[in-house]
mmCIF file of C-alpha atoms and ligand atoms in Angstrom:
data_model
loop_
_atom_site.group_PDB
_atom_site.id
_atom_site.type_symbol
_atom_site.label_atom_id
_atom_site.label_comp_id
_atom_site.label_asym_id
_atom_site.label_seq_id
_atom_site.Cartn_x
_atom_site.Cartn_y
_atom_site.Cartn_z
ATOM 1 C CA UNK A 43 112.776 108.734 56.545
ATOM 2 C CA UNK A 44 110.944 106.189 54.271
ATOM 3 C CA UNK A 45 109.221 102.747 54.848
ATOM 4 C CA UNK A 46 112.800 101.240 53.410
ATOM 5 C CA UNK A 47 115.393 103.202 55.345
ATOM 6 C CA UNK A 48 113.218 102.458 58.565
ATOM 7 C CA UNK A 49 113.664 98.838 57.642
ATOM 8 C CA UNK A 50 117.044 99.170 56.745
ATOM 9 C CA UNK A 51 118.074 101.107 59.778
ATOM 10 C CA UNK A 52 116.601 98.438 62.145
ATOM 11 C CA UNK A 53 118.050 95.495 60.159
ATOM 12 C CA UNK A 54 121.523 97.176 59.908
ATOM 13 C CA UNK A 55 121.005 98.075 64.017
ATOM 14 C CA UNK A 56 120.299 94.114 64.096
ATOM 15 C CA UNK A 57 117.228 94.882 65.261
ATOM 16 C CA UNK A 58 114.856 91.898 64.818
ATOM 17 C CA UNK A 59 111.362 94.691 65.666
ATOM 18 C CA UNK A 60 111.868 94.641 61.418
ATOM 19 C CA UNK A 61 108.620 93.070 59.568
ATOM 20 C CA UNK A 62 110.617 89.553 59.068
ATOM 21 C CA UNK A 63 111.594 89.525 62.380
ATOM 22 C CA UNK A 64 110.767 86.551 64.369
ATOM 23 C CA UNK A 65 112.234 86.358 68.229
ATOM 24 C CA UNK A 66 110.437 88.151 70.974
ATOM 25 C CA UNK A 67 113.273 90.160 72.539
ATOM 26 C CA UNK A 68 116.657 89.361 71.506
ATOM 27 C CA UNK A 69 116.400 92.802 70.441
ATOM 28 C CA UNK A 70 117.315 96.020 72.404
ATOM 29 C CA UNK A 71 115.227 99.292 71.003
ATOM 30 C CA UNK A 72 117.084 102.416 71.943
ATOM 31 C CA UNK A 73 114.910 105.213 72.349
ATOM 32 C CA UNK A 74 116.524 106.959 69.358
ATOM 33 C CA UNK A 75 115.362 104.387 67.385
ATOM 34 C CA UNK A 76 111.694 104.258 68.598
ATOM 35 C CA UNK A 77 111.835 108.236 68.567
ATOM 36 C CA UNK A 78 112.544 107.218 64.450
ATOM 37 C CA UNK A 79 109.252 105.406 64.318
ATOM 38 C CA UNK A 80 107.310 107.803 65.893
ATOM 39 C CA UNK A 81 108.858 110.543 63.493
ATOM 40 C CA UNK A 82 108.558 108.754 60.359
ATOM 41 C CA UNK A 83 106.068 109.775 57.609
ATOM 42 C CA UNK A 84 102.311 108.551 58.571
ATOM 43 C CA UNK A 85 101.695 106.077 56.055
ATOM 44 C CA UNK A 86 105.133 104.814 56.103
ATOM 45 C CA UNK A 87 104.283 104.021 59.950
ATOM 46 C CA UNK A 88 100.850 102.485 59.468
ATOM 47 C CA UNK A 89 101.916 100.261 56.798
ATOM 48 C CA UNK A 90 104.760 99.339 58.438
ATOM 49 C CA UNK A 91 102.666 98.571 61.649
ATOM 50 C CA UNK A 92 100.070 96.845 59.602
ATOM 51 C CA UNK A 93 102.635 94.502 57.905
ATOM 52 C CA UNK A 94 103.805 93.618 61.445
ATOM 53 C CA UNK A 95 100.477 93.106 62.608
ATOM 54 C CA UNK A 96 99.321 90.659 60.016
ATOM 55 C CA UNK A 97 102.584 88.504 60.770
ATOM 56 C CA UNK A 98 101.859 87.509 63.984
ATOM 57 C CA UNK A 99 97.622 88.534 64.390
ATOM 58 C CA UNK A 100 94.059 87.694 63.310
ATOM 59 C CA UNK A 101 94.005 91.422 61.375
ATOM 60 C CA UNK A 102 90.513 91.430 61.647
ATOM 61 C CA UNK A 103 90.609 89.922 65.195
ATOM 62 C CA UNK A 104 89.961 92.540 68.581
ATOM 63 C CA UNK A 105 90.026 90.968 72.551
ATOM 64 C CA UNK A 106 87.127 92.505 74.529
ATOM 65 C CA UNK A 107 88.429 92.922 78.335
ATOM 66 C CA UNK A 108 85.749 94.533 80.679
ATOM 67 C CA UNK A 109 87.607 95.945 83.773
ATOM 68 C CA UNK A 110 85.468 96.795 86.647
ATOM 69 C CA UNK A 111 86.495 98.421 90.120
ATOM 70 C CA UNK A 112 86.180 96.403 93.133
ATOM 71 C CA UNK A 113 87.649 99.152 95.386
ATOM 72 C CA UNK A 114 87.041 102.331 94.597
ATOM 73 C CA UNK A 115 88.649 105.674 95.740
ATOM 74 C CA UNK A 116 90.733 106.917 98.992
ATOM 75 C CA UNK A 117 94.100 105.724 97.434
ATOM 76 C CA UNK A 118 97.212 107.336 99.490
ATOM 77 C CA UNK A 119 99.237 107.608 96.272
ATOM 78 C CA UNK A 120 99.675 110.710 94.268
ATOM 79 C CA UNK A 121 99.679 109.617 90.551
ATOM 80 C CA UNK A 122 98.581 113.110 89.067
ATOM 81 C CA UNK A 123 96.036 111.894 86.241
ATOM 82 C CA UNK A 124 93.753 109.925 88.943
ATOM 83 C CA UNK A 125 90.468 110.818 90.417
ATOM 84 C CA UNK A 126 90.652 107.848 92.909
ATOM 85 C CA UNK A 127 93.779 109.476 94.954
ATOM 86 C CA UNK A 128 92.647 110.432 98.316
ATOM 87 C CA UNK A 129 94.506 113.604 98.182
ATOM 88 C CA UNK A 130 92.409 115.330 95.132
ATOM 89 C CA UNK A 131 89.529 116.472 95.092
ATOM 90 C CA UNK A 132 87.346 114.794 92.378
ATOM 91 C CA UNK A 133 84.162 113.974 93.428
ATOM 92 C CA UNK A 134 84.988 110.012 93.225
ATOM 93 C CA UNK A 135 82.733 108.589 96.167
ATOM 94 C CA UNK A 136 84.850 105.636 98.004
ATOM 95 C CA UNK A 137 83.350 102.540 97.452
ATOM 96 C CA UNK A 138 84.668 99.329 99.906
ATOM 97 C CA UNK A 139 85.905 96.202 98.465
ATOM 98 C CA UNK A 140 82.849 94.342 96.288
ATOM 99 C CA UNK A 141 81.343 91.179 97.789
ATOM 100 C CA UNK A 142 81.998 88.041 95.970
ATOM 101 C CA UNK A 143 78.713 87.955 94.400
ATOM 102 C CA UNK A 144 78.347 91.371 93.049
ATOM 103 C CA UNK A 145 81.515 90.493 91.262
ATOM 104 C CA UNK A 146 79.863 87.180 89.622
ATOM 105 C CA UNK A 147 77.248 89.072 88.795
ATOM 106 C CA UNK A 148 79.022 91.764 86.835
ATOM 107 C CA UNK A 149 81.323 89.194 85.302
ATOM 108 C CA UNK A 150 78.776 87.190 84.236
ATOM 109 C CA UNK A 151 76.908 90.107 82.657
ATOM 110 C CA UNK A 152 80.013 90.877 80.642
ATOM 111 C CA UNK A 153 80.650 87.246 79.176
ATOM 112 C CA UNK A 154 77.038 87.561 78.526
ATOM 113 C CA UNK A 155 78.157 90.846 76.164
ATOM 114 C CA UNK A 156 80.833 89.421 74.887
ATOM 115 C CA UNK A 157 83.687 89.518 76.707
ATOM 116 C CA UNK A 158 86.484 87.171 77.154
ATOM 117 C CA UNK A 159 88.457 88.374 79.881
ATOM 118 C CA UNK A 160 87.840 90.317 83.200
ATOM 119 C CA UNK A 161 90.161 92.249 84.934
ATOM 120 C CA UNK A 162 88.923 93.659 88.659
ATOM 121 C CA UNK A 163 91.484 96.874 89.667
ATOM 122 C CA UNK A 164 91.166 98.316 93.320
ATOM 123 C CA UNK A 165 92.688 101.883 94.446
ATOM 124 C CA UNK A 166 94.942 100.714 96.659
ATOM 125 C CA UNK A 167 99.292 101.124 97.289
ATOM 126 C CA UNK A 168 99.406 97.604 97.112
ATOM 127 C CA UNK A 169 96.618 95.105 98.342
ATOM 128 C CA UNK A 170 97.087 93.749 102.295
ATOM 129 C CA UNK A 171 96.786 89.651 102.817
ATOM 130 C CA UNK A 172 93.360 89.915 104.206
ATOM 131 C CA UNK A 173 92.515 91.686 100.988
ATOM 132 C CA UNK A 174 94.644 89.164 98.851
ATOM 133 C CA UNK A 175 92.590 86.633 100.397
ATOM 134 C CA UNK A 176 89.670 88.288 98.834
ATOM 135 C CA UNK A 177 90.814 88.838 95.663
ATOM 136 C CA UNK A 178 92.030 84.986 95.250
ATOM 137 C CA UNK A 179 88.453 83.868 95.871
ATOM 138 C CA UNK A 180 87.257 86.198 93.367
ATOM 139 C CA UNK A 181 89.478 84.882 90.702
ATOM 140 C CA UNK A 182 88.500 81.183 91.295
ATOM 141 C CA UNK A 183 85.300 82.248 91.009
ATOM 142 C CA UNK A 184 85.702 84.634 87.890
ATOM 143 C CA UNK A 185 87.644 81.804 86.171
ATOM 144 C CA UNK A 186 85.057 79.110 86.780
ATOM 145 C CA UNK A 187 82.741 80.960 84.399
ATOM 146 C CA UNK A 188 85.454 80.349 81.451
ATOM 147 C CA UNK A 189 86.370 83.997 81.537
ATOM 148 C CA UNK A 190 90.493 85.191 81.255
ATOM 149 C CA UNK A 191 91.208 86.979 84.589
ATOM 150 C CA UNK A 192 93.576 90.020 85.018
ATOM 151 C CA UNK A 193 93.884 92.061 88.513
ATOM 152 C CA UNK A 194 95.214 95.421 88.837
ATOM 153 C CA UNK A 195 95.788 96.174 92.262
ATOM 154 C CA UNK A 196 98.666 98.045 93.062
ATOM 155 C CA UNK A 197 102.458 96.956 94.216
ATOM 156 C CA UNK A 198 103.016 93.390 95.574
ATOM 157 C CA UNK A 199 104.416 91.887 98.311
ATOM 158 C CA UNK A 200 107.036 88.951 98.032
ATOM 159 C CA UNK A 201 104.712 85.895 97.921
ATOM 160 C CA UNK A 202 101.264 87.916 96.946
ATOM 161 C CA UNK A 203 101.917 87.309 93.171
ATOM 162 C CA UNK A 204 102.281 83.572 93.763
ATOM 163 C CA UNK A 205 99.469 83.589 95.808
ATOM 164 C CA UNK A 206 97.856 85.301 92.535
ATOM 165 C CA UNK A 207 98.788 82.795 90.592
ATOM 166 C CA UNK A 208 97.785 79.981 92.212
ATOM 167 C CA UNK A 209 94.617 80.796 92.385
ATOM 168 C CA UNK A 210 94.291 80.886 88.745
ATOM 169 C CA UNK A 211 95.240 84.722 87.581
ATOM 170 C CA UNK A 212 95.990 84.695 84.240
ATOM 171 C CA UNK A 213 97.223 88.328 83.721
ATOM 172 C CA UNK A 214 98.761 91.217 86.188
ATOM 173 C CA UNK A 215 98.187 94.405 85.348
ATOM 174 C CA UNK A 216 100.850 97.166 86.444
ATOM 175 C CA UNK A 217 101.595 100.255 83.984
ATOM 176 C CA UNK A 218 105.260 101.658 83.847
ATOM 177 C CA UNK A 219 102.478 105.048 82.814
ATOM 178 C CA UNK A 220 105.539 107.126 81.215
ATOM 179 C CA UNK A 221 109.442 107.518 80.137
ATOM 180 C CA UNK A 222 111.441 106.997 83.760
ATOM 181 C CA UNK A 223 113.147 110.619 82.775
ATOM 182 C CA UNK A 224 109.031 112.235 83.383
ATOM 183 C CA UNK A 225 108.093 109.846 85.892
ATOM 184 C CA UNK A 226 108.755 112.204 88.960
ATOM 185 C CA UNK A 227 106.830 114.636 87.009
ATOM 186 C CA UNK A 228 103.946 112.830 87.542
ATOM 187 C CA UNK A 229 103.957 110.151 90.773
ATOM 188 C CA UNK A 230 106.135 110.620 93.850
ATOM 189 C CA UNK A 231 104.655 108.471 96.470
ATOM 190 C CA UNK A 232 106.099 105.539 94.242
ATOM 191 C CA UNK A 233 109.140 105.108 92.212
ATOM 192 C CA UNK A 234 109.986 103.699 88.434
ATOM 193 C CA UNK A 235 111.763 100.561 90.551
ATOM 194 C CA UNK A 236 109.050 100.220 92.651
ATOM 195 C CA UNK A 237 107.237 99.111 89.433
ATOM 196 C CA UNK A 238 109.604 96.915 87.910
ATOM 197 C CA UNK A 239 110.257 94.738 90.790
ATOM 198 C CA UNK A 240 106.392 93.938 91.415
ATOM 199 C CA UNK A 241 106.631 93.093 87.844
ATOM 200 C CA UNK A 242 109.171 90.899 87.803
ATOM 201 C CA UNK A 243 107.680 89.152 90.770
ATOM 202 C CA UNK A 244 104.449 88.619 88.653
ATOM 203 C CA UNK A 245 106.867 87.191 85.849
ATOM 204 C CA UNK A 246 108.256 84.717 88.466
ATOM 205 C CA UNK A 247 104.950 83.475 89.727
ATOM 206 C CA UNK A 248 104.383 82.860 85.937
ATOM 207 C CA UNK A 249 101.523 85.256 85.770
ATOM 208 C CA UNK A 250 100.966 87.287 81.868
ATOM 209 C CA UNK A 251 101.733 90.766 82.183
ATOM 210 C CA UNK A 252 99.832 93.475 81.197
ATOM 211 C CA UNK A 253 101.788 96.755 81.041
ATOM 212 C CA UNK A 254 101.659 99.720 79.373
ATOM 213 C CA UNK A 255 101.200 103.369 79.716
ATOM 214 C CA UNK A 256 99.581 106.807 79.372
ATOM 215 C CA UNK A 257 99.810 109.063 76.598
ATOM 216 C CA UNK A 258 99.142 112.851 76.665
ATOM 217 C CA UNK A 259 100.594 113.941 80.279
ATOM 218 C CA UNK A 260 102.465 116.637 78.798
ATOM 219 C CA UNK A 261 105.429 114.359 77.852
ATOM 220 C CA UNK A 262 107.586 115.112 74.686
ATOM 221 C CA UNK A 263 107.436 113.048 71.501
ATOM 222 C CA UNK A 264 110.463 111.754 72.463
ATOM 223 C CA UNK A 265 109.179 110.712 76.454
ATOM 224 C CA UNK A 266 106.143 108.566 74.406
ATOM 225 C CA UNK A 267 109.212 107.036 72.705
ATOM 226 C CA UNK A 268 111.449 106.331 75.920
ATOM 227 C CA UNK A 269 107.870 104.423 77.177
ATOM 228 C CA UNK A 270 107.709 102.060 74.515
ATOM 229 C CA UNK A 271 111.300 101.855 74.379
ATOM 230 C CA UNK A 272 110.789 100.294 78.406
ATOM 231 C CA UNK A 273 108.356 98.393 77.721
ATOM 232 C CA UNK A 274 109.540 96.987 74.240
ATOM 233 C CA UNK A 275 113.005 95.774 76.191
ATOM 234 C CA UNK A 276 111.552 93.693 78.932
ATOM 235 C CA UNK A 277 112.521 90.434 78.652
ATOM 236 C CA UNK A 278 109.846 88.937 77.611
ATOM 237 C CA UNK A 279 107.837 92.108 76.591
ATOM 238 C CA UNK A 280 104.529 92.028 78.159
ATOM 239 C CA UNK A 281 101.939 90.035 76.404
ATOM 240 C CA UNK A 282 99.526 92.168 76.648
ATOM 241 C CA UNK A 283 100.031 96.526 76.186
ATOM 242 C CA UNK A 284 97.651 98.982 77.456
ATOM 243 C CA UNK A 285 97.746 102.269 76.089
ATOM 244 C CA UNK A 286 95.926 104.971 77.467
ATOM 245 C CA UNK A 287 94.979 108.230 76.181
ATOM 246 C CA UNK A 288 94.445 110.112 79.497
ATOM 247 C CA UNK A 289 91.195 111.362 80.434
ATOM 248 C CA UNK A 290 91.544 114.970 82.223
ATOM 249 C CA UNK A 291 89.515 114.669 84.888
ATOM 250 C CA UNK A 292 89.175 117.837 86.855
ATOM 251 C CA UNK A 293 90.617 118.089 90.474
ATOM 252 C CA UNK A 294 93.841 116.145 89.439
ATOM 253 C CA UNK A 295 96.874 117.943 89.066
ATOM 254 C CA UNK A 296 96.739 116.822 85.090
ATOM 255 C CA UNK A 297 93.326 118.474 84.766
ATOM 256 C CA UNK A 298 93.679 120.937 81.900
ATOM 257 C CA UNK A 299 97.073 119.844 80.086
ATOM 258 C CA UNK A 300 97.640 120.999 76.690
ATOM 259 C CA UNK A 301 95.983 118.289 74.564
ATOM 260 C CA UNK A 302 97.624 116.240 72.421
ATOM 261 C CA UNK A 303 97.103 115.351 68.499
ATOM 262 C CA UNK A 304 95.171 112.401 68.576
ATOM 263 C CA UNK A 305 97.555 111.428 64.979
ATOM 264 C CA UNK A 306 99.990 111.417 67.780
ATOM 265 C CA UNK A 307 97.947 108.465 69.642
ATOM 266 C CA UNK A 308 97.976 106.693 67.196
ATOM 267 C CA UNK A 309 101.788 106.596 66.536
ATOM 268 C CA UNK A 310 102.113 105.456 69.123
ATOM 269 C CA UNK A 311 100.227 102.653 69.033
ATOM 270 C CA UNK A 312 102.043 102.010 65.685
ATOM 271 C CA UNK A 313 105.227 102.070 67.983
ATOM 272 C CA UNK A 314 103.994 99.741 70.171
ATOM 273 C CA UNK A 315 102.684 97.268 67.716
ATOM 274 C CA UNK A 316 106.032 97.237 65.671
ATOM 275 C CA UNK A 317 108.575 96.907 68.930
ATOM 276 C CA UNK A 318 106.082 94.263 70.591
ATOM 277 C CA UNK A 319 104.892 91.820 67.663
ATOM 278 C CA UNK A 320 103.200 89.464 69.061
ATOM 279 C CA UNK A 321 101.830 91.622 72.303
ATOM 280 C CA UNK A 322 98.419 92.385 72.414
ATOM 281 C CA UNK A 323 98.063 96.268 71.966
ATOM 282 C CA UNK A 324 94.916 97.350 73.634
ATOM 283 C CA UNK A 325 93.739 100.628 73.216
ATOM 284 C CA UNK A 326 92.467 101.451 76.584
ATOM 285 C CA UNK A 327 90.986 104.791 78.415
ATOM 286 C CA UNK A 328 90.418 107.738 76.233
ATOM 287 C CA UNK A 329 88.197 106.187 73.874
ATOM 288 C CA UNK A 330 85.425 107.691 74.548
ATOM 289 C CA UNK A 331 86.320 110.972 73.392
ATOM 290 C CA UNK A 332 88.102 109.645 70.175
ATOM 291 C CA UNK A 333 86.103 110.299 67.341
ATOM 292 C CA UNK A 334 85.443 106.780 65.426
ATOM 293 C CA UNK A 335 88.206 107.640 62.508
ATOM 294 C CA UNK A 336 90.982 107.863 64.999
ATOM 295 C CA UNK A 337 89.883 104.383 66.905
ATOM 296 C CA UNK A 338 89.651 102.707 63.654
ATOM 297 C CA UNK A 339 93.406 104.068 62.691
ATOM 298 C CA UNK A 340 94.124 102.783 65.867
ATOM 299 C CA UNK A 341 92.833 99.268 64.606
ATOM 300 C CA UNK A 342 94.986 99.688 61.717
ATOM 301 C CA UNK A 343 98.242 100.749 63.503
ATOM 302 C CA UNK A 344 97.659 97.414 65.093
ATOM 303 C CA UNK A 345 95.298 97.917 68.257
ATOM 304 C CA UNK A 346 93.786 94.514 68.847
ATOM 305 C CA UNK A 347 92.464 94.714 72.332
ATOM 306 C CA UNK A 348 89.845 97.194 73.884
ATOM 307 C CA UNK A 349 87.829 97.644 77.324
ATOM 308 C CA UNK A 350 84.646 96.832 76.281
ATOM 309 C CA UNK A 351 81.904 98.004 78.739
ATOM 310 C CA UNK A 352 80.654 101.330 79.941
ATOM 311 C CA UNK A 353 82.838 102.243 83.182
ATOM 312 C CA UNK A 354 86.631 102.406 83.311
ATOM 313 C CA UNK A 355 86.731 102.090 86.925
ATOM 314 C CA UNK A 356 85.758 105.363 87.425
ATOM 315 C CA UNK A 357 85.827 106.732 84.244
ATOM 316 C CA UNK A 358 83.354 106.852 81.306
ATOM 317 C CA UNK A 359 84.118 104.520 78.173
ATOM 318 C CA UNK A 360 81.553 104.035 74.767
ATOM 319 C CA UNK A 361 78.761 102.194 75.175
ATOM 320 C CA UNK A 362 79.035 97.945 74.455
ATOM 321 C CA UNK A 363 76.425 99.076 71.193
ATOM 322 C CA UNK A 364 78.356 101.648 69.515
ATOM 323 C CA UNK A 365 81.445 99.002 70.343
ATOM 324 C CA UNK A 366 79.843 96.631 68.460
ATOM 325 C CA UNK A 367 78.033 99.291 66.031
ATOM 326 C CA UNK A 368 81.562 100.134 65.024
ATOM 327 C CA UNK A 369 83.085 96.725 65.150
ATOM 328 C CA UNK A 370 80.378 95.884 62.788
ATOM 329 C CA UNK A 371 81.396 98.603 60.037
ATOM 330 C CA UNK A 372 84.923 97.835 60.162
ATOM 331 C CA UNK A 373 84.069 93.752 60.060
ATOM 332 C CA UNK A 374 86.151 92.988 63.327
ATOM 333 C CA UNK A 375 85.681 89.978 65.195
ATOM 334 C CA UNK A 376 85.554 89.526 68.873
ATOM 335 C CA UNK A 377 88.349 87.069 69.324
ATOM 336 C CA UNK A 378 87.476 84.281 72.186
HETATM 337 S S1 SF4 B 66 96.478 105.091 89.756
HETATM 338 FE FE1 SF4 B 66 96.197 103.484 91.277
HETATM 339 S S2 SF4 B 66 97.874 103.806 92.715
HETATM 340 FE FE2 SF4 B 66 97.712 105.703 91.531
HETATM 341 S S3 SF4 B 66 96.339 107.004 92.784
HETATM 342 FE FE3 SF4 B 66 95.062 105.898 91.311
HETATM 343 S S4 SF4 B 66 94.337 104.087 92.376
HETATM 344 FE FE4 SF4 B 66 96.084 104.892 93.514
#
């Protein structure tokens, strides 16, 4: 399929995801037609993606998140690509819940770097109200130093989000991670529904949601499709899109899956940028084993967000300088 039958076939489906379209979701993507994107011809995809991009984006333009852990480790669920669930063996030490300060500090430090949001993600189920309590006073305090905040912390209670939100949270984080049809394949201790109603309660409190996924589980070109496809139909689609390359780490049950082609990545990223316009797409673990070409296709298949620091919770990520180093050589911008 060319660049102009894509177009056609989304304009003909009514499908406002076309490069003139302007509404966020009055669309519905069927997962046929974001299998289409991710089987088109490359460059038909990137341009297509880029085009989109540039309608509704600085193109030059990338958001710099730093995402620390302020609870690390003995998790009771089962999600099969992390080291912080209690029931693998990884070698992650358990770390209690930060103190208030050492999260200043280390927020602090990263809008020293550069960075313009913070998001703070604890291994837990779901967080507990004495824990909630914790977390609110961290993100008065994060938010005082002019920084975005975003917490990742698990499924919420009725009444937690709100709490969230009045206390100044500007994003949830909560990933739908694949297609519902390979979910089981990977969690069991939690289910697709479980997800969706502790994001629609972060919706209601009025909270920005940040939710995306993880490529390279083993899922079929068509699963990466039936993920964006989710996500891409939420009304409103997130504002903001993680996608994640996943990082084998060995001990969990994903440790050693067939690796995927990192042109595959980066469709989908393309996918994501052209069903979700105006989201921002970050392009989140995994980087650090992408070779510099493949990030920077990633940039131009309309990533415009990256964790920017050294730690993914628990897992490595490239150093702020070779961030920058790179930045620098493809004359992106940190956007404030
Ligand atoms: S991804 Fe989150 S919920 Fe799942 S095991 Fe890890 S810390 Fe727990």
């Amino acid at each position: 399929m060319n660049l102009n039958s894509l177009i056609t076939n989304n304009v003909t489906q009514g499908n406002p995801g076309n490069i003139t379209g302007e509404s966020q979701n009055s669309e519905f993507w069927n997962v046929t037609e974001v299998e289409s994107l991710l089987n088109a011809p490359f460059n038909d995809l990137i341009f297509r993606a880029q085009t989109v991009h540039r309608q509704y984006h600085d193109p030059n333009g990338v958001q710099l998140s730093t995402l620390i852990s302020v609870k690390t480790g003995g998790c009771p669920e089962d999600c099969g690509y992390c080291p912080q669930a209690a029931r693998y063996h990884t070698g992650v030490e358990n770390q209690d819940m930060l103190s208030l300060d050492e999260v200043v500090s280390a927020a602090t430090a990263a809008k020293d770097k550069g960075a313009s949001r913070f998001c703070m993600g604890a291994a837990w189920r779901g967080p507990k109200q004495r824990d909630i309590e914790k977390m609110t006073e961290m993100v008065r305090a994060v938010k005082s130093l002019g920084l975005e905040t975003c917490a990742t912390l698990g499924l919420l209670k009725p009444g937690q989000a709100q709490q969230l939100g009045e206390a100044g949270l500007d994003y949830y984080n909560h990933n739908l991670d694949t297609a519902p049809e390979y979910y089981e394949e990977i969690i069991t201790t939690r289910q697709y529904q479980d997800r969706l109603d502790t994001l629609q309660q972060v919706r209601e409190a009025g909270i920005n949601v940040c939710c995306g996924g993880i490529v390279g589980m083993g899922e079929t070109r068509r699963s990466r499709a039936g993920l964006i496809a989710q996500l891409a139909n939420m009304n409103p689609y997130p504002e903001s899109v993680p996608i994640n390359h996943l990082v084998q780490v060995e001990g969990t049950p994903l440790y050693g899956t067939a690796a995927l082609d990192p042109l595959e990545f980066v469709r989908t990223i393309a996918a994501a940028r052209i069903t979700m316009p105006k989201a921002m797409v970050r392009l989140s673990a995994g980087r650090q084993e992408m070779s510099e070409a493949i990030q920077s296709l990633c940039f131009l298949a309309g990533a415009n967000s990256i964790f920017y620091g050294d730690k993914l919770l628990t897992t490595g990520n490239p150093e702020t300088d070779r961030d920058r180093a790179l930045m620098e050589k493809l004359g992106l911008h940190a956007l404030s």
